[in-house]
Tab-separated table of C-alpha atoms in Angstrom:
chain	number	residue	atom	x	y	z
N	1	GLU	CA	71.057	5.420	18.800
N	2	ALA	CA	70.583	9.121	18.103
N	3	GLY	CA	68.639	9.984	15.004
N	4	VAL	CA	69.254	12.681	12.427
N	5	THR	CA	69.320	16.088	14.064
N	6	GLN	CA	68.832	19.485	12.476
N	7	PHE	CA	69.457	22.986	13.705
N	8	PRO	CA	67.746	25.366	14.036
N	9	SER	CA	64.210	24.023	14.170
N	10	HIS	CA	62.853	27.385	13.006
N	11	SER	CA	64.408	30.397	11.343
N	12	VAL	CA	62.763	33.663	10.398
N	13	ILE	CA	64.846	36.039	8.305
N	14	GLU	CA	64.305	38.970	6.000
N	15	LYS	CA	64.748	38.871	2.263
N	16	GLY	CA	68.354	39.417	1.349
N	17	GLN	CA	69.775	37.973	4.557
N	18	THR	CA	71.848	34.818	4.871
N	19	VAL	CA	70.843	31.670	6.703
N	20	THR	CA	72.801	28.511	7.420
N	21	LEU	CA	71.069	25.250	8.249
N	22	ARG	CA	72.892	22.380	9.882
N	23	CYS	CA	72.334	18.640	9.737
N	24	ASP	CA	73.991	15.934	11.824
N	25	PRO	CA	73.369	12.507	10.286
N	26	ILE	CA	73.207	9.219	12.124
N	27	SER	CA	76.717	8.203	13.109
N	28	GLY	CA	78.300	5.980	10.498
N	29	HIS	CA	75.962	7.011	7.700
N	30	ASP	CA	78.058	8.024	4.719
N	31	ASN	CA	75.072	9.163	2.678
N	32	LEU	CA	73.401	12.457	3.434
N	33	TYR	CA	70.527	14.037	1.548
N	34	TRP	CA	68.845	17.427	1.637
N	35	TYR	CA	65.189	17.904	0.729
N	36	ARG	CA	62.788	20.825	0.800
N	37	ARG	CA	59.039	20.998	1.160
N	38	VAL	CA	57.308	24.201	0.214
N	39	MET	CA	53.950	24.452	2.003
N	40	GLY	CA	51.383	22.180	0.425
N	41	LYS	CA	53.796	20.846	-2.147
N	42	GLU	CA	55.806	17.679	-2.461
N	43	ILE	CA	59.056	16.925	-0.654
N	44	LYS	CA	61.710	17.727	-3.259
N	45	PHE	CA	65.219	16.375	-3.501
N	46	LEU	CA	67.993	18.974	-3.372
N	47	LEU	CA	71.256	17.059	-3.214
N	48	HIS	CA	73.106	13.959	-2.085
N	49	PHE	CA	76.490	13.647	-0.385
N	50	VAL	CA	78.565	10.517	-0.154
N	51	LYS	CA	80.938	11.269	2.666
N	52	GLU	CA	82.268	14.735	1.812
N	53	SER	CA	81.627	14.522	-1.941
N	54	LYS	CA	78.568	15.860	-3.725
N	55	GLN	CA	77.162	12.907	-5.603
N	56	ASP	CA	74.128	14.588	-7.098
N	57	GLU	CA	73.153	18.226	-6.769
N	58	SER	CA	70.655	18.290	-9.592
N	59	GLY	CA	67.863	19.471	-7.306
N	60	MET	CA	69.567	22.626	-6.043
N	61	PRO	CA	67.339	25.533	-7.118
N	62	ASN	CA	70.073	28.027	-8.016
N	63	ASN	CA	73.496	29.300	-7.039
N	64	ARG	CA	72.156	31.069	-3.959
N	65	PHE	CA	72.217	27.669	-2.291
N	66	LEU	CA	75.509	26.204	-1.111
N	67	ALA	CA	75.828	22.850	0.637
N	68	GLU	CA	78.923	21.547	2.331
N	69	ARG	CA	79.875	18.499	4.288
N	70	THR	CA	83.190	19.013	5.958
N	71	GLY	CA	85.041	15.840	6.831
N	72	GLY	CA	82.092	13.733	5.816
N	73	THR	CA	80.277	14.307	9.085
N	74	TYR	CA	77.742	17.078	9.537
N	75	SER	CA	76.447	19.143	6.645
N	76	THR	CA	75.434	22.762	6.239
N	77	LEU	CA	73.105	24.347	3.723
N	78	LYS	CA	73.568	28.071	3.237
N	79	VAL	CA	71.112	30.318	1.459
N	80	GLN	CA	72.589	33.654	0.422
N	81	PRO	CA	70.836	35.955	-0.239
N	82	ALA	CA	67.485	34.511	0.810
N	83	GLU	CA	64.402	35.189	-1.298
N	84	LEU	CA	60.713	34.874	-0.406
N	85	GLU	CA	60.321	31.674	-2.434
N	86	ASP	CA	62.983	29.960	-0.330
N	87	SER	CA	60.508	29.619	2.529
N	88	GLY	CA	59.674	26.037	3.402
N	89	VAL	CA	60.756	23.106	5.509
N	90	TYR	CA	64.231	21.791	4.828
N	91	PHE	CA	64.739	18.139	5.655
N	92	CYS	CA	67.957	16.255	5.974
N	93	ALA	CA	68.122	12.471	5.699
N	94	SER	CA	70.881	9.919	5.972
N	95	SER	CA	71.423	6.322	5.029
N	96	GLN	CA	74.150	3.808	5.571
N	97	VAL	CA	74.117	2.342	2.099
N	98	ARG	CA	74.203	4.513	-0.980
N	99	TRP	CA	70.664	5.272	-2.086
N	100	ASP	CA	69.481	2.749	0.479
N	101	ASN	CA	65.774	2.289	0.200
N	102	GLU	CA	65.320	3.500	3.751
N	103	GLN	CA	66.475	6.986	4.461
N	104	PHE	CA	66.194	8.329	7.988
N	105	PHE	CA	64.849	11.846	8.135
N	106	GLY	CA	65.533	14.609	10.592
N	107	PRO	CA	62.719	16.768	12.004
N	108	GLY	CA	63.394	19.548	9.536
N	109	THR	CA	64.136	23.267	9.724
N	110	ARG	CA	61.221	25.570	9.016
N	111	LEU	CA	62.570	28.600	7.162
N	112	THR	CA	60.455	31.698	6.764
N	113	VAL	CA	61.722	34.534	4.583
N	114	LEU	CA	59.865	37.812	5.070
A	1	GLN	CA	56.680	18.210	-13.526
A	2	GLN	CA	55.295	16.265	-10.628
A	3	GLN	CA	56.198	12.604	-11.046
A	4	VAL	CA	53.983	11.281	-8.249
A	5	LYS	CA	50.471	12.646	-7.735
A	6	GLN	CA	48.784	12.052	-4.388
A	7	SER	CA	45.191	12.455	-3.237
A	8	PRO	CA	43.325	13.483	-1.216
A	9	GLN	CA	45.098	16.442	0.333
A	10	SER	CA	43.310	15.841	3.615
A	11	LEU	CA	41.191	13.063	5.040
A	12	ILE	CA	38.993	12.752	8.115
A	13	VAL	CA	38.015	9.262	9.264
A	14	GLN	CA	36.129	7.941	12.252
A	15	LYS	CA	37.941	5.654	14.654
A	16	GLY	CA	37.651	2.094	13.428
A	17	GLY	CA	37.096	3.140	9.827
A	18	ILE	CA	39.260	2.560	6.758
A	19	SER	CA	41.577	5.308	5.529
A	20	ILE	CA	42.531	5.203	1.848
A	21	ILE	CA	45.173	7.386	0.215
A	22	ASN	CA	45.886	7.170	-3.501
A	23	CYS	CA	48.945	7.850	-5.605
A	24	ALA	CA	49.630	7.773	-9.326
A	25	TYR	CA	52.990	7.851	-11.051
A	26	GLU	CA	54.329	8.461	-14.546
A	27	ASN	CA	57.814	7.007	-14.519
A	28	THR	CA	57.680	3.309	-15.382
A	29	ALA	CA	61.319	2.973	-14.312
A	30	PHE	CA	60.333	3.313	-10.650
A	31	ASP	CA	61.134	0.062	-8.859
A	32	TYR	CA	60.305	0.899	-5.273
A	33	PHE	CA	57.248	2.603	-3.822
A	34	PRO	CA	57.446	3.587	-0.133
A	35	TRP	CA	54.967	5.286	2.118
A	36	TYR	CA	56.277	7.642	4.767
A	37	GLN	CA	54.422	8.736	7.904
A	38	GLN	CA	55.132	12.087	9.520
A	39	PHE	CA	53.937	13.224	12.931
A	40	PRO	CA	53.968	16.918	13.896
A	41	GLY	CA	57.441	18.094	14.820
A	42	LYS	CA	59.067	14.936	13.482
A	43	GLY	CA	60.612	13.955	10.195
A	44	PRO	CA	58.988	11.495	7.780
A	45	ALA	CA	59.568	7.858	8.723
A	46	LEU	CA	59.269	4.814	6.501
A	47	LEU	CA	55.955	3.065	7.149
A	48	ILE	CA	55.646	0.400	4.476
A	49	ALA	CA	56.930	-0.138	0.947
A	50	ILE	CA	56.281	-2.284	-2.106
A	51	ARG	CA	58.060	-3.317	-5.279
A	52	PRO	CA	56.185	-3.504	-8.598
A	53	ASP	CA	56.428	-7.279	-8.885
A	54	VAL	CA	53.692	-7.777	-6.277
A	55	SER	CA	50.159	-6.414	-6.181
A	56	GLU	CA	49.717	-6.138	-2.435
A	57	LYS	CA	51.734	-5.895	0.739
A	58	LYS	CA	50.291	-6.009	4.214
A	59	GLU	CA	51.916	-5.110	7.517
A	60	GLY	CA	49.531	-5.168	10.429
A	61	ARG	CA	46.732	-2.687	9.768
A	62	PHE	CA	48.578	-1.107	6.829
A	63	THR	CA	48.231	-2.431	3.282
A	64	ILE	CA	49.623	-1.193	-0.015
A	65	SER	CA	47.663	-2.099	-3.126
A	66	PHE	CA	49.616	-1.779	-6.355
A	67	ASN	CA	48.248	-1.654	-9.903
A	68	LYS	CA	51.140	-1.680	-12.347
A	69	SER	CA	49.052	-1.383	-15.511
A	70	ALA	CA	47.233	1.668	-14.176
A	71	LYS	CA	50.420	3.089	-12.626
A	72	GLN	CA	48.617	3.574	-9.351
A	73	PHE	CA	49.131	2.499	-5.775
A	74	SER	CA	47.274	3.148	-2.574
A	75	LEU	CA	47.658	2.918	1.179
A	76	HIS	CA	44.844	1.380	3.185
A	77	ILE	CA	44.744	1.787	6.950
A	78	MET	CA	42.296	-0.655	8.497
A	79	ASP	CA	40.677	-0.015	11.876
A	80	SER	CA	42.043	3.531	11.872
A	81	GLN	CA	43.078	4.857	15.281
A	82	PRO	CA	43.564	8.414	16.597
A	83	GLY	CA	47.282	7.594	16.866
A	84	ASP	CA	47.348	7.186	13.079
A	85	SER	CA	46.642	10.902	12.693
A	86	ALA	CA	49.629	12.173	10.734
A	87	THR	CA	50.724	13.292	7.288
A	88	TYR	CA	51.374	10.494	4.814
A	89	PHE	CA	53.637	10.758	1.792
A	90	CYS	CA	53.887	8.298	-1.046
A	91	ALA	CA	56.991	8.169	-3.206
A	92	GLY	CA	58.455	6.544	-6.260
A	93	TYR	CA	62.088	5.586	-6.573
A	94	ASN	CA	64.299	4.384	-9.381
A	95	THR	CA	67.357	2.619	-7.995
A	96	GLY	CA	70.393	4.848	-8.263
A	97	ASN	CA	68.361	7.979	-8.764
A	98	GLN	CA	66.300	10.030	-6.389
A	99	PHE	CA	63.064	9.753	-4.499
A	100	TYR	CA	60.043	11.550	-5.917
A	101	PHE	CA	57.448	12.290	-3.247
A	102	GLY	CA	53.778	13.088	-3.434
A	103	THR	CA	52.310	16.256	-1.955
A	104	GLY	CA	51.193	14.540	1.265
A	105	THR	CA	47.850	13.677	2.847
A	106	SER	CA	46.897	14.984	6.259
A	107	LEU	CA	44.919	12.242	8.015
A	108	THR	CA	42.784	12.966	11.058
A	109	VAL	CA	41.151	10.075	12.878
A	110	ILE	CA	38.277	11.214	15.065
A	111	PRO	CA	37.737	9.260	18.308
């Protein structure tokens, strides 16, 4: 069974540019989560999808971040315009059951904003 | 504010030794405390977890010790091996809410 995949693995952009991160959850997992880890800090929750609906987006930093999950399959996280403090590793996770204790994480996208 | 505090930030242990990572939490509503293990280039993966109604859980060489009154829990890795070298994250979870992770501990086991 394929795990959670994320694309790209790395992205280096300049301040003010736009970046779109993609996450493909494990097939059949209705629940999809986005997290971010700034270097040396904790892994922080950003938002939670149940199928195509945003269940909880309380962790989204500001309105420069836009997450979508078209058709309840893959998800994208767009940052526009990117700022220096957006640098970090963005993780996606999925679970079969809502807020299942075990979430399966992808390898992450390392975003560097210069 | 940070709901789960983790220490140390990094840890170096000799092969065969015991690795100990500590976490403290504030939210008494947490009802699930997992530890995640992350290898370079991979995402975090669930290693072991405990609920607050027990004081210890052991799976192979990995043990969680839980102290509810002190609001602390720790991961013990017995007979540490070079293959255990990874970053470890503790977390607290309140059912229906979100996971709160610690800042991570980078463990290096020297052969």
